[in-house]
PDB file of N, CA and C in Angstrom:
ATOM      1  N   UNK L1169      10.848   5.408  23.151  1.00 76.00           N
ATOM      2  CA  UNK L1169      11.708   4.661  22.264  1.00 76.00           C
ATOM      3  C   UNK L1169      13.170   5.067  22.431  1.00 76.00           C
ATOM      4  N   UNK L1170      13.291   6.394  22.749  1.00 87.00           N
ATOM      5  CA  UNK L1170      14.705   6.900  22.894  1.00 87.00           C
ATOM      6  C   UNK L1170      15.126   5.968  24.172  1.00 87.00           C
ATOM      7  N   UNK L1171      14.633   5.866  25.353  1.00 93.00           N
ATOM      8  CA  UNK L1171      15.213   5.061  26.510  1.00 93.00           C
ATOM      9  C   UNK L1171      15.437   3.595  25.529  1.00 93.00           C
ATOM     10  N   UNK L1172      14.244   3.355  25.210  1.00 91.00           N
ATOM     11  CA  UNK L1172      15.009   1.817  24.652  1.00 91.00           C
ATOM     12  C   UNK L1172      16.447   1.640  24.053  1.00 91.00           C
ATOM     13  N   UNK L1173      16.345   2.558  22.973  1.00 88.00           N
ATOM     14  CA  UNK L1173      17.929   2.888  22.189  1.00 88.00           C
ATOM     15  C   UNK L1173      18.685   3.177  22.966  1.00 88.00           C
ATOM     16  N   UNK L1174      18.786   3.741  23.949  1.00 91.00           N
ATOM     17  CA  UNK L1174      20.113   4.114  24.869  1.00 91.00           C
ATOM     18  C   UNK L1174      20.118   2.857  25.891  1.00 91.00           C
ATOM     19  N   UNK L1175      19.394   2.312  26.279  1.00 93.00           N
ATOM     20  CA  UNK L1175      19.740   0.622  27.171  1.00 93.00           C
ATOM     21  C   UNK L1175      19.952  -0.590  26.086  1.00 93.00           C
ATOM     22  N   UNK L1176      19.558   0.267  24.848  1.00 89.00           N
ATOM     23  CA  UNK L1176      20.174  -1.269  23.707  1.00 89.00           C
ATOM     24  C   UNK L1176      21.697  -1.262  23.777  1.00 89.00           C
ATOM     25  N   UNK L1177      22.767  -0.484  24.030  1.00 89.00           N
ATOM     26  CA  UNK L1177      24.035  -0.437  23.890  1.00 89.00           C
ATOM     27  C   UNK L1177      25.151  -1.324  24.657  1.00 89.00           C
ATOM     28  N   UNK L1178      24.559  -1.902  25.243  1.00 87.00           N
ATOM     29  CA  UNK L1178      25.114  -2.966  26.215  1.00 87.00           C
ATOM     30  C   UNK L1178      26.238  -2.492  27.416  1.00 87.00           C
ATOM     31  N   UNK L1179      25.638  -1.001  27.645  1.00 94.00           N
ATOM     32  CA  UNK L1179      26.205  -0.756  28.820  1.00 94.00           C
ATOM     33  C   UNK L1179      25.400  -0.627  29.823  1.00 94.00           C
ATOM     34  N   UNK L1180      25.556  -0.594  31.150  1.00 96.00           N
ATOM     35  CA  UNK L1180      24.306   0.225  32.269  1.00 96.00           C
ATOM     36  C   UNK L1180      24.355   1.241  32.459  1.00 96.00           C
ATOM     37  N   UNK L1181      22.779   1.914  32.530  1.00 97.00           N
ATOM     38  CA  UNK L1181      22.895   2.845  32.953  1.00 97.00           C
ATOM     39  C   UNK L1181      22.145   3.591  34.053  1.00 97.00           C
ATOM     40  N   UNK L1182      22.660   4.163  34.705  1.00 96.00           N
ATOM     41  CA  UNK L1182      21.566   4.274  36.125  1.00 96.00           C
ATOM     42  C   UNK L1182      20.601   4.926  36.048  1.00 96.00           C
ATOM     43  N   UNK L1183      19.577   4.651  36.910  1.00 96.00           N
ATOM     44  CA  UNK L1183      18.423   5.810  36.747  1.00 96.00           C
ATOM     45  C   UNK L1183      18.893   6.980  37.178  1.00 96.00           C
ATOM     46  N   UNK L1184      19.767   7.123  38.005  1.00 96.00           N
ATOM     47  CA  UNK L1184      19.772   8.784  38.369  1.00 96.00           C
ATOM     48  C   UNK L1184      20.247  10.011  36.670  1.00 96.00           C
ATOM     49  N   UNK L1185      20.987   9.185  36.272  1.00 96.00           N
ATOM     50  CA  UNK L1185      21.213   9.633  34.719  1.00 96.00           C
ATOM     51  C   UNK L1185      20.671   9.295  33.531  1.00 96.00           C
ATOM     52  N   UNK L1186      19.634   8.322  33.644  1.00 97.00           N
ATOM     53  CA  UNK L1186      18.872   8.350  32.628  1.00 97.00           C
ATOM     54  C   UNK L1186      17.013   9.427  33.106  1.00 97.00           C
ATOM     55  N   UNK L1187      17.144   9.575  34.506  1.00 97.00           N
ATOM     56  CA  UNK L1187      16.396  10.654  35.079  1.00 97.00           C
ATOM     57  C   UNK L1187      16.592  12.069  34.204  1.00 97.00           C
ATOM     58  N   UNK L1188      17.757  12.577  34.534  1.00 97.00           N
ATOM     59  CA  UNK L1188      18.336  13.392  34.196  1.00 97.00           C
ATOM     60  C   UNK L1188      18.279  13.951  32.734  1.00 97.00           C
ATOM     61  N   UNK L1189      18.797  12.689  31.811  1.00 96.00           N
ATOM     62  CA  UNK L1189      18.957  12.570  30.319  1.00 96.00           C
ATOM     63  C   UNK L1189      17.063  12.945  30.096  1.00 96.00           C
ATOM     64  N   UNK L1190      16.630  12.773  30.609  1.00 96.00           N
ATOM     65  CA  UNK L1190      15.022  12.653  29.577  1.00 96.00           C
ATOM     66  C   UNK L1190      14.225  13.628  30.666  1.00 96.00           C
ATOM     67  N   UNK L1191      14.583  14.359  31.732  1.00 97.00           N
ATOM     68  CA  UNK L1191      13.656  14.966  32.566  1.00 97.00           C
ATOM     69  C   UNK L1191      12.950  14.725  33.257  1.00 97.00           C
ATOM     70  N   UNK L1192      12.648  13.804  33.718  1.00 97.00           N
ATOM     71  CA  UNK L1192      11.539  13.069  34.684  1.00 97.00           C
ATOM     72  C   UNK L1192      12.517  12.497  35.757  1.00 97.00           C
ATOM     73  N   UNK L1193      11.197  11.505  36.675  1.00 97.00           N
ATOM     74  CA  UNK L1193      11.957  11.163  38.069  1.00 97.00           C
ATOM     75  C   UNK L1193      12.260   9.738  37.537  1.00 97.00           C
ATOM     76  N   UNK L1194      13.311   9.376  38.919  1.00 96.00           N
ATOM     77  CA  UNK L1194      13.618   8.268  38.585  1.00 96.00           C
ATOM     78  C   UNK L1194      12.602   7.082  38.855  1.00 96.00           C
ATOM     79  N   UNK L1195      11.706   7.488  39.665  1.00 96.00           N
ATOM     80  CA  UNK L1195      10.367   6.581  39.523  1.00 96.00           C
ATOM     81  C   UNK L1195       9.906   6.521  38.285  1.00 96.00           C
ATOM     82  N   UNK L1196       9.910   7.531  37.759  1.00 97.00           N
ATOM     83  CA  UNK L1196       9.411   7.294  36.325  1.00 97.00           C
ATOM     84  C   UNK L1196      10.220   6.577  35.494  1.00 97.00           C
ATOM     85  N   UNK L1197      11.606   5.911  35.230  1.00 97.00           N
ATOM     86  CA  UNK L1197      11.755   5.676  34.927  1.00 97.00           C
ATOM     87  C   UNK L1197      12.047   4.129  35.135  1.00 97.00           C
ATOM     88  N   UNK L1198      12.429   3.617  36.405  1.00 96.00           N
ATOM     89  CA  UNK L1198      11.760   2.248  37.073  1.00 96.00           C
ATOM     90  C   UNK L1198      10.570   1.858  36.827  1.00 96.00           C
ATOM     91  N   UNK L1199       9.562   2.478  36.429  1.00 97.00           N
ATOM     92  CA  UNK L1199       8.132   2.150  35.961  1.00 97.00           C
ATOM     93  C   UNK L1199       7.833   2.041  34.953  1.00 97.00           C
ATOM     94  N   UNK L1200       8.833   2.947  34.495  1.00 96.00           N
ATOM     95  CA  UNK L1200       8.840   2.276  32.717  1.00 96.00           C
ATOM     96  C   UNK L1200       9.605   1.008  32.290  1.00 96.00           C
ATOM     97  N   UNK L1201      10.477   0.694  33.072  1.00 96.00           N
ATOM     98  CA  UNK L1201      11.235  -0.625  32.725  1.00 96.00           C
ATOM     99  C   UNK L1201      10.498  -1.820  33.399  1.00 96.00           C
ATOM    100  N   UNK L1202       9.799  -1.646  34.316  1.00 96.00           N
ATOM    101  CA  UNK L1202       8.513  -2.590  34.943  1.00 96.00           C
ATOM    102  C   UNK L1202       7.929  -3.085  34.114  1.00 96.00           C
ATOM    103  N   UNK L1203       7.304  -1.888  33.080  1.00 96.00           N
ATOM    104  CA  UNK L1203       5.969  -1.933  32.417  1.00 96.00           C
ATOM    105  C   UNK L1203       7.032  -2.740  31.104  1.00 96.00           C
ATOM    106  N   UNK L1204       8.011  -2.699  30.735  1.00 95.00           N
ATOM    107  CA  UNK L1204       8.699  -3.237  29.407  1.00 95.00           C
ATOM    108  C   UNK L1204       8.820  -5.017  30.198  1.00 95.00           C
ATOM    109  N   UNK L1205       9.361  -4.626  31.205  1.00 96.00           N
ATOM    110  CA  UNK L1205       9.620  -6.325  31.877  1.00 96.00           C
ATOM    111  C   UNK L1205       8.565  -6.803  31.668  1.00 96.00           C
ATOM    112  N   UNK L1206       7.342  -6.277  32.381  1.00 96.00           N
ATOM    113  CA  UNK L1206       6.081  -6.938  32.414  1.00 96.00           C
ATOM    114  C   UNK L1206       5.570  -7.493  31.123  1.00 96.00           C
ATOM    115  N   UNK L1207       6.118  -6.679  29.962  1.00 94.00           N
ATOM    116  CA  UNK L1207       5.730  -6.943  28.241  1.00 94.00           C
ATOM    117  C   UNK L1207       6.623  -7.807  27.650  1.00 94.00           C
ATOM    118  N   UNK L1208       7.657  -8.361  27.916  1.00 93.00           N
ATOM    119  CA  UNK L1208       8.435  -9.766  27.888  1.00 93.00           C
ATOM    120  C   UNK L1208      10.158  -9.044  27.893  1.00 93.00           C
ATOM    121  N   UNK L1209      10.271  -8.010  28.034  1.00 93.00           N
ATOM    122  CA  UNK L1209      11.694  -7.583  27.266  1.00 93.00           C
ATOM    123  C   UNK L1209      12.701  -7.459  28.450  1.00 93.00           C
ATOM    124  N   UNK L1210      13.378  -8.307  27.621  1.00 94.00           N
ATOM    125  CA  UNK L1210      14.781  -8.490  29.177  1.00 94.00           C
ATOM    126  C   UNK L1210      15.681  -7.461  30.039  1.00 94.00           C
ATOM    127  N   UNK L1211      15.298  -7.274  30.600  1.00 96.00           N
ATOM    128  CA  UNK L1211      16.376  -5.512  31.213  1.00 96.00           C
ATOM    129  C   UNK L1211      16.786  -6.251  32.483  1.00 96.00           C
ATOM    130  N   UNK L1212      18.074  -5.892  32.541  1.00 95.00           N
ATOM    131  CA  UNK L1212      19.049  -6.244  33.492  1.00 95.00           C
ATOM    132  C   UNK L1212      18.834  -5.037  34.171  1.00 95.00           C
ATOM    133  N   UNK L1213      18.422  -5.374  36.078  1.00 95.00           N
ATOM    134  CA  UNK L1213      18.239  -4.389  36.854  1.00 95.00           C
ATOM    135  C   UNK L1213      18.851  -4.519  37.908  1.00 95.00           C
ATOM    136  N   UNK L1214      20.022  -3.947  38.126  1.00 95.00           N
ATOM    137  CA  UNK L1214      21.546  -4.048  39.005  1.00 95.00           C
ATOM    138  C   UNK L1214      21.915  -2.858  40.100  1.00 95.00           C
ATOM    139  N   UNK L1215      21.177  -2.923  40.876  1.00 94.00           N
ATOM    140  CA  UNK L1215      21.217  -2.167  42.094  1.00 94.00           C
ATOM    141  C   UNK L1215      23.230  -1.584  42.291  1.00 94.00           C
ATOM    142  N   UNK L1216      22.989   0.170  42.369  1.00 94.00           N
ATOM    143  CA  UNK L1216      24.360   0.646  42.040  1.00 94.00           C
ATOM    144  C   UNK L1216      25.020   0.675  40.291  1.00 94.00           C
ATOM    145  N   UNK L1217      24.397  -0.244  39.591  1.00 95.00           N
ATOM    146  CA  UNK L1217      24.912  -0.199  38.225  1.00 95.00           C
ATOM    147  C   UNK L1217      23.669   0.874  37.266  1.00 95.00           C
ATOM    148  N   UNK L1218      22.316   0.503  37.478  1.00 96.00           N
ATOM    149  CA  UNK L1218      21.292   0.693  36.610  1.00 96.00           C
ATOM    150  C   UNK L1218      20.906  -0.403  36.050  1.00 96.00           C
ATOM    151  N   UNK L1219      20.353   0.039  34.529  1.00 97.00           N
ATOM    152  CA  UNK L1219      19.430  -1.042  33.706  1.00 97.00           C
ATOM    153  C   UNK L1219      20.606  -0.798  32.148  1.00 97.00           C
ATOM    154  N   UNK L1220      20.100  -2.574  31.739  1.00 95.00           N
ATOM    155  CA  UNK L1220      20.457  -2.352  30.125  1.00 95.00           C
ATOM    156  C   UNK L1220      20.036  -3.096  29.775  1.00 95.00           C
ATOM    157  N   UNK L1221      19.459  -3.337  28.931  1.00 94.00           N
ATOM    158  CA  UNK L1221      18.817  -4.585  27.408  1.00 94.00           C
ATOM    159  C   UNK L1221      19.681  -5.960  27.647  1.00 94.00           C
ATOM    160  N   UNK L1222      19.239  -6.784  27.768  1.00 92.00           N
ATOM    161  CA  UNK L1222      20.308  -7.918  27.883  1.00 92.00           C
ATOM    162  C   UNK L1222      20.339  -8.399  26.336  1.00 92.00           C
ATOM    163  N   UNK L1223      19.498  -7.708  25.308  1.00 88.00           N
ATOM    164  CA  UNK L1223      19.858  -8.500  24.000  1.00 88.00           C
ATOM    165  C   UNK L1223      19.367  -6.695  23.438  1.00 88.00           C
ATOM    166  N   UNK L1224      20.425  -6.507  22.578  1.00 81.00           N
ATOM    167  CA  UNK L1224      20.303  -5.235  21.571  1.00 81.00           C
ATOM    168  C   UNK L1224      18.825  -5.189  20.571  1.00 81.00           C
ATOM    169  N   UNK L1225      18.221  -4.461  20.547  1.00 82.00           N
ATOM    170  CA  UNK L1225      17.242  -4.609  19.755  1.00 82.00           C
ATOM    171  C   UNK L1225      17.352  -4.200  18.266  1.00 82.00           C
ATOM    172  N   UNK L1226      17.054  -4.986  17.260  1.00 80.00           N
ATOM    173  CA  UNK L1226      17.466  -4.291  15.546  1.00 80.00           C
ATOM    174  C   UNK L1226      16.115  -3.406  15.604  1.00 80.00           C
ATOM    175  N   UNK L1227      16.844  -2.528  15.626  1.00 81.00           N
ATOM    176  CA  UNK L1227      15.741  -1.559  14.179  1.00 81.00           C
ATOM    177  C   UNK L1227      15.263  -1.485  13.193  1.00 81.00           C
ATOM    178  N   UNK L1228      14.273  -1.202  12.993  1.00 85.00           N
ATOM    179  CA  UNK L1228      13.796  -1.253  11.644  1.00 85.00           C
ATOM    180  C   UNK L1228      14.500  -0.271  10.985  1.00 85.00           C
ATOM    181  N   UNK L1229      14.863  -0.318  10.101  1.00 88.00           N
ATOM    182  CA  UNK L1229      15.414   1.345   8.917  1.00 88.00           C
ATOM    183  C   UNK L1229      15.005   1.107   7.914  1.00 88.00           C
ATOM    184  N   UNK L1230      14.054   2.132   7.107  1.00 90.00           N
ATOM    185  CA  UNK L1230      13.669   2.356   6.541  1.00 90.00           C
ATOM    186  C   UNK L1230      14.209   2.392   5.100  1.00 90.00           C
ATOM    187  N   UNK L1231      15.689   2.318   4.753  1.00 90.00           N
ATOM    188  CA  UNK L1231      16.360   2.140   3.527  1.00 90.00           C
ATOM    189  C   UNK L1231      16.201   0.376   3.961  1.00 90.00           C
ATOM    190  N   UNK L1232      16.850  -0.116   4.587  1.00 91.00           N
ATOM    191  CA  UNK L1232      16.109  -1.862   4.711  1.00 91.00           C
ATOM    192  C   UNK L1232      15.110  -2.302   4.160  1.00 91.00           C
ATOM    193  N   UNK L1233      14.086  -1.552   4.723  1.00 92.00           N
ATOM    194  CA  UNK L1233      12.863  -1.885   4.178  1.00 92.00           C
ATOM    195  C   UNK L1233      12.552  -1.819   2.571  1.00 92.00           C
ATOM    196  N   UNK L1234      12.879  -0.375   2.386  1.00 93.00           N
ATOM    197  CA  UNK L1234      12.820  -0.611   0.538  1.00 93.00           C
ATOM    198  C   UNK L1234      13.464  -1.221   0.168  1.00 93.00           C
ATOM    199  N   UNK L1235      14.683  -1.723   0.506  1.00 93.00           N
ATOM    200  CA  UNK L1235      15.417  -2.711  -0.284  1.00 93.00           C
ATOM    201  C   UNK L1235      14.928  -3.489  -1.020  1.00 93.00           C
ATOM    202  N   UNK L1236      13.694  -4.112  -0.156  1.00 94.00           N
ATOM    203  CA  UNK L1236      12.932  -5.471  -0.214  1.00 94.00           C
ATOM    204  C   UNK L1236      11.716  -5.208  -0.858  1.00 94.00           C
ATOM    205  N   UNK L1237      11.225  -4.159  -1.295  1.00 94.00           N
ATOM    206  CA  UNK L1237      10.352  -3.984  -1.902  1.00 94.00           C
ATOM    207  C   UNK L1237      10.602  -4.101  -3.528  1.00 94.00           C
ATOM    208  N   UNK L1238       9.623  -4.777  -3.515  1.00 94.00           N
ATOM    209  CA  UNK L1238      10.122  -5.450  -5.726  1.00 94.00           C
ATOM    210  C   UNK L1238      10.026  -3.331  -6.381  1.00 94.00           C
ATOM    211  N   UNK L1239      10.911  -3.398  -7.192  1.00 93.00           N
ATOM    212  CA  UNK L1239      11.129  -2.299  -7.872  1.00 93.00           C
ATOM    213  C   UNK L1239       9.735  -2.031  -8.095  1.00 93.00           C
ATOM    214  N   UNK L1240       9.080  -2.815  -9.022  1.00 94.00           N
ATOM    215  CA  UNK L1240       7.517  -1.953  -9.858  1.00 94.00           C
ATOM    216  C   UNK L1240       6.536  -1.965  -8.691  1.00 94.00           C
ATOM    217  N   UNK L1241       6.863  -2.004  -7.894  1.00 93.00           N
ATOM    218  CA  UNK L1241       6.232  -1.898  -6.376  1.00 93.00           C
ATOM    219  C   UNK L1241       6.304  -0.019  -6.038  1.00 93.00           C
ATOM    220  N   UNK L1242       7.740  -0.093  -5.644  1.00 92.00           N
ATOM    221  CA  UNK L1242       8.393   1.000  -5.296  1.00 92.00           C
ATOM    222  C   UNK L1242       7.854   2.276  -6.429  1.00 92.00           C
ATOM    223  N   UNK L1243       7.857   1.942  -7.606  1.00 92.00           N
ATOM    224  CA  UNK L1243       7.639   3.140  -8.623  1.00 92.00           C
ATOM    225  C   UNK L1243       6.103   3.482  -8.346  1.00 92.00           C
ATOM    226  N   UNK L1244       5.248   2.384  -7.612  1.00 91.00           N
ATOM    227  CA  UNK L1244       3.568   2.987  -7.510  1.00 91.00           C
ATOM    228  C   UNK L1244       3.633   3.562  -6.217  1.00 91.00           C
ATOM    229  N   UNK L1245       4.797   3.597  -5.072  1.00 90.00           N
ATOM    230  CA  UNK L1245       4.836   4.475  -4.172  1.00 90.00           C
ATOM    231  C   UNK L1245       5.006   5.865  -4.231  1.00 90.00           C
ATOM    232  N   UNK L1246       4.096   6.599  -3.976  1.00 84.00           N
ATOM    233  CA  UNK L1246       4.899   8.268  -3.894  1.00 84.00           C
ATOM    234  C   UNK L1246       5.332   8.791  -2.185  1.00 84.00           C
ATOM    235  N   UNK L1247       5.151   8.184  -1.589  1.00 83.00           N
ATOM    236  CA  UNK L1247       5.496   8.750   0.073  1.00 83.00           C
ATOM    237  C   UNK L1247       5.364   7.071   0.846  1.00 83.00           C
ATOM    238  N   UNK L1248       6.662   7.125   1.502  1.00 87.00           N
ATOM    239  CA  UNK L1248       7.310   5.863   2.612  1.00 87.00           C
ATOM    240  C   UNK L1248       7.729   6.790   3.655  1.00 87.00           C
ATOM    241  N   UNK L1249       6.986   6.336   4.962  1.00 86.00           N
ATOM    242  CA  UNK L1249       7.853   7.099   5.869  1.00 86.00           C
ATOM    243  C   UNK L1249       7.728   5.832   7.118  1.00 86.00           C
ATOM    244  N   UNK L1250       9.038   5.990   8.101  1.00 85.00           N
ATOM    245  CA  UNK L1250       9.210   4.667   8.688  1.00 85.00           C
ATOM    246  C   UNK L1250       9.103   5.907   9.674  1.00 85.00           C
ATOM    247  N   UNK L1251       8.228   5.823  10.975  1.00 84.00           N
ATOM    248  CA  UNK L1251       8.274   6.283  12.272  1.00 84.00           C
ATOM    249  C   UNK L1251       7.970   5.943  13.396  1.00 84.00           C
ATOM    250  N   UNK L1252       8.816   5.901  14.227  1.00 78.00           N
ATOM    251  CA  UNK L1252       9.327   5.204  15.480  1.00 78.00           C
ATOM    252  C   UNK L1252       7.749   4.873  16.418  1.00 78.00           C
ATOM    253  N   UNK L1253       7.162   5.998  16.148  1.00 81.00           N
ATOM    254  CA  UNK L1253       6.138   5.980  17.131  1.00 81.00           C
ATOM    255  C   UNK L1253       5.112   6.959  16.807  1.00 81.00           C
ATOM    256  N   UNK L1254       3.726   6.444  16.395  1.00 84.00           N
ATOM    257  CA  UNK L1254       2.389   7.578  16.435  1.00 84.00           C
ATOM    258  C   UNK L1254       1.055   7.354  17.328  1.00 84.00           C
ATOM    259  N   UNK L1255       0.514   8.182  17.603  1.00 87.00           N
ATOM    260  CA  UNK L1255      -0.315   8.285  18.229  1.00 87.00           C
ATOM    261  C   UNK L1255      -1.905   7.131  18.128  1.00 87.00           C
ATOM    262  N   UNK L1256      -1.813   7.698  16.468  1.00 91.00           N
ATOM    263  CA  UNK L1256      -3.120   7.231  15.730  1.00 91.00           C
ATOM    264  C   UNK L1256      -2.560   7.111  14.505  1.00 91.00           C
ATOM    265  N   UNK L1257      -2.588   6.094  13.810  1.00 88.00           N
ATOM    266  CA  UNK L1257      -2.836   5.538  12.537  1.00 88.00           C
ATOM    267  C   UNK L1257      -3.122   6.618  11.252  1.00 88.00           C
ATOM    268  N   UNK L1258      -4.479   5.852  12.012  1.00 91.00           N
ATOM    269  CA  UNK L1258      -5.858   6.774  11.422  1.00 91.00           C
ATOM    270  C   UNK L1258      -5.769   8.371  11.814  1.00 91.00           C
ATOM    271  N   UNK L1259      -5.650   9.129  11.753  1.00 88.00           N
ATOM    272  CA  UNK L1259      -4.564  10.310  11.974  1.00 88.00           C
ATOM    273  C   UNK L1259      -3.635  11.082  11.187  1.00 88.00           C
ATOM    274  N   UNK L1260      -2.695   9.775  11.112  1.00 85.00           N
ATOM    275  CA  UNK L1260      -1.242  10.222  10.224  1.00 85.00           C
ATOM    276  C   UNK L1260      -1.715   9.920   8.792  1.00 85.00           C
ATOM    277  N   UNK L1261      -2.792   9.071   8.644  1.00 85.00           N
ATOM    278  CA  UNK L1261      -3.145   8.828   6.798  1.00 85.00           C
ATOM    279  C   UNK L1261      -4.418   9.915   6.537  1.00 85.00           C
ATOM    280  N   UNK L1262      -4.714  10.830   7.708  1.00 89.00           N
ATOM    281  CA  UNK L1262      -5.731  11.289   7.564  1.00 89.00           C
ATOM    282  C   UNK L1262      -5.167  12.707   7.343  1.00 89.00           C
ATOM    283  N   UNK L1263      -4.174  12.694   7.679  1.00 86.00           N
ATOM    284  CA  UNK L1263      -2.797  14.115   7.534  1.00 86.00           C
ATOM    285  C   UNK L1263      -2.240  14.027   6.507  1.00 86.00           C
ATOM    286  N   UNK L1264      -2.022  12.741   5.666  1.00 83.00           N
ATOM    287  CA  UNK L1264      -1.585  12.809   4.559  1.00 83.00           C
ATOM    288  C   UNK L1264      -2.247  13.077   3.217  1.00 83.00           C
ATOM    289  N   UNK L1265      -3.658  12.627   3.756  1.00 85.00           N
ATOM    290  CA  UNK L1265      -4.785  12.896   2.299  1.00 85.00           C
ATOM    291  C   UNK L1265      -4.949  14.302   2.326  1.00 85.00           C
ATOM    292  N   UNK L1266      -5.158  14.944   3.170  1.00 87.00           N
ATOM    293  CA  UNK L1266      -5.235  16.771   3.530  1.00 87.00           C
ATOM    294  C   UNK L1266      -4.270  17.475   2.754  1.00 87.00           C
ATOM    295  N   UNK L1267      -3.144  16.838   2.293  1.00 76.00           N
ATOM    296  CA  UNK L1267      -1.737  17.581   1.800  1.00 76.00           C
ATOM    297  C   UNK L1267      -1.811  17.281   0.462  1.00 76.00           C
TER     298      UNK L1267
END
């Protein structure tokens, strides 16, 4: 998700420095923008320039989200957490009943 956020900015950026930025090869990171192309998402791929998002992606944020939640909603919540990315579901609610 972090590569996504850094090619949402509407600049390019090359693989040799987005290699770099995250530790891996730059195959690895051509293969990850394959695998996003292949999943519908537009990346501009400019031989000498790098890659970037041709449309910025919104985020979800998590103060957004409650916004929209009706107040007597919100008061039967005791824990909201907005996260980018988990493994298992079933997992993270199974980590939360434990606590």
């Amino acid at each position: 998700m972090e590569l996504l956020t850094l090619l949402s900015d509407g600049k390019f950026h090359s693989g040799v420095d987005l290699a770099q930025h995250f530790n891996v090869s730059r195959t690895t990171i051509a293969k990850k923008i394959k695998d996003w192309q292949a999943c519908g998402l537009d990346i501009d791929v400019v031989q000498g320039k790098g890659y970037r998002l041709q449309q910025p992606i919104q985020w979800l944020q998590q103060s957004q989200i409650w916004q929209h939640i009706p107040v007597d909603i919100q008061q039967k919540i005791s824990l909201f957490e907005l996260k980018q990315e988990v493994a298992s579901t079933n997992d993270v609610v199974a980590e939360q009943l434990q606590t």
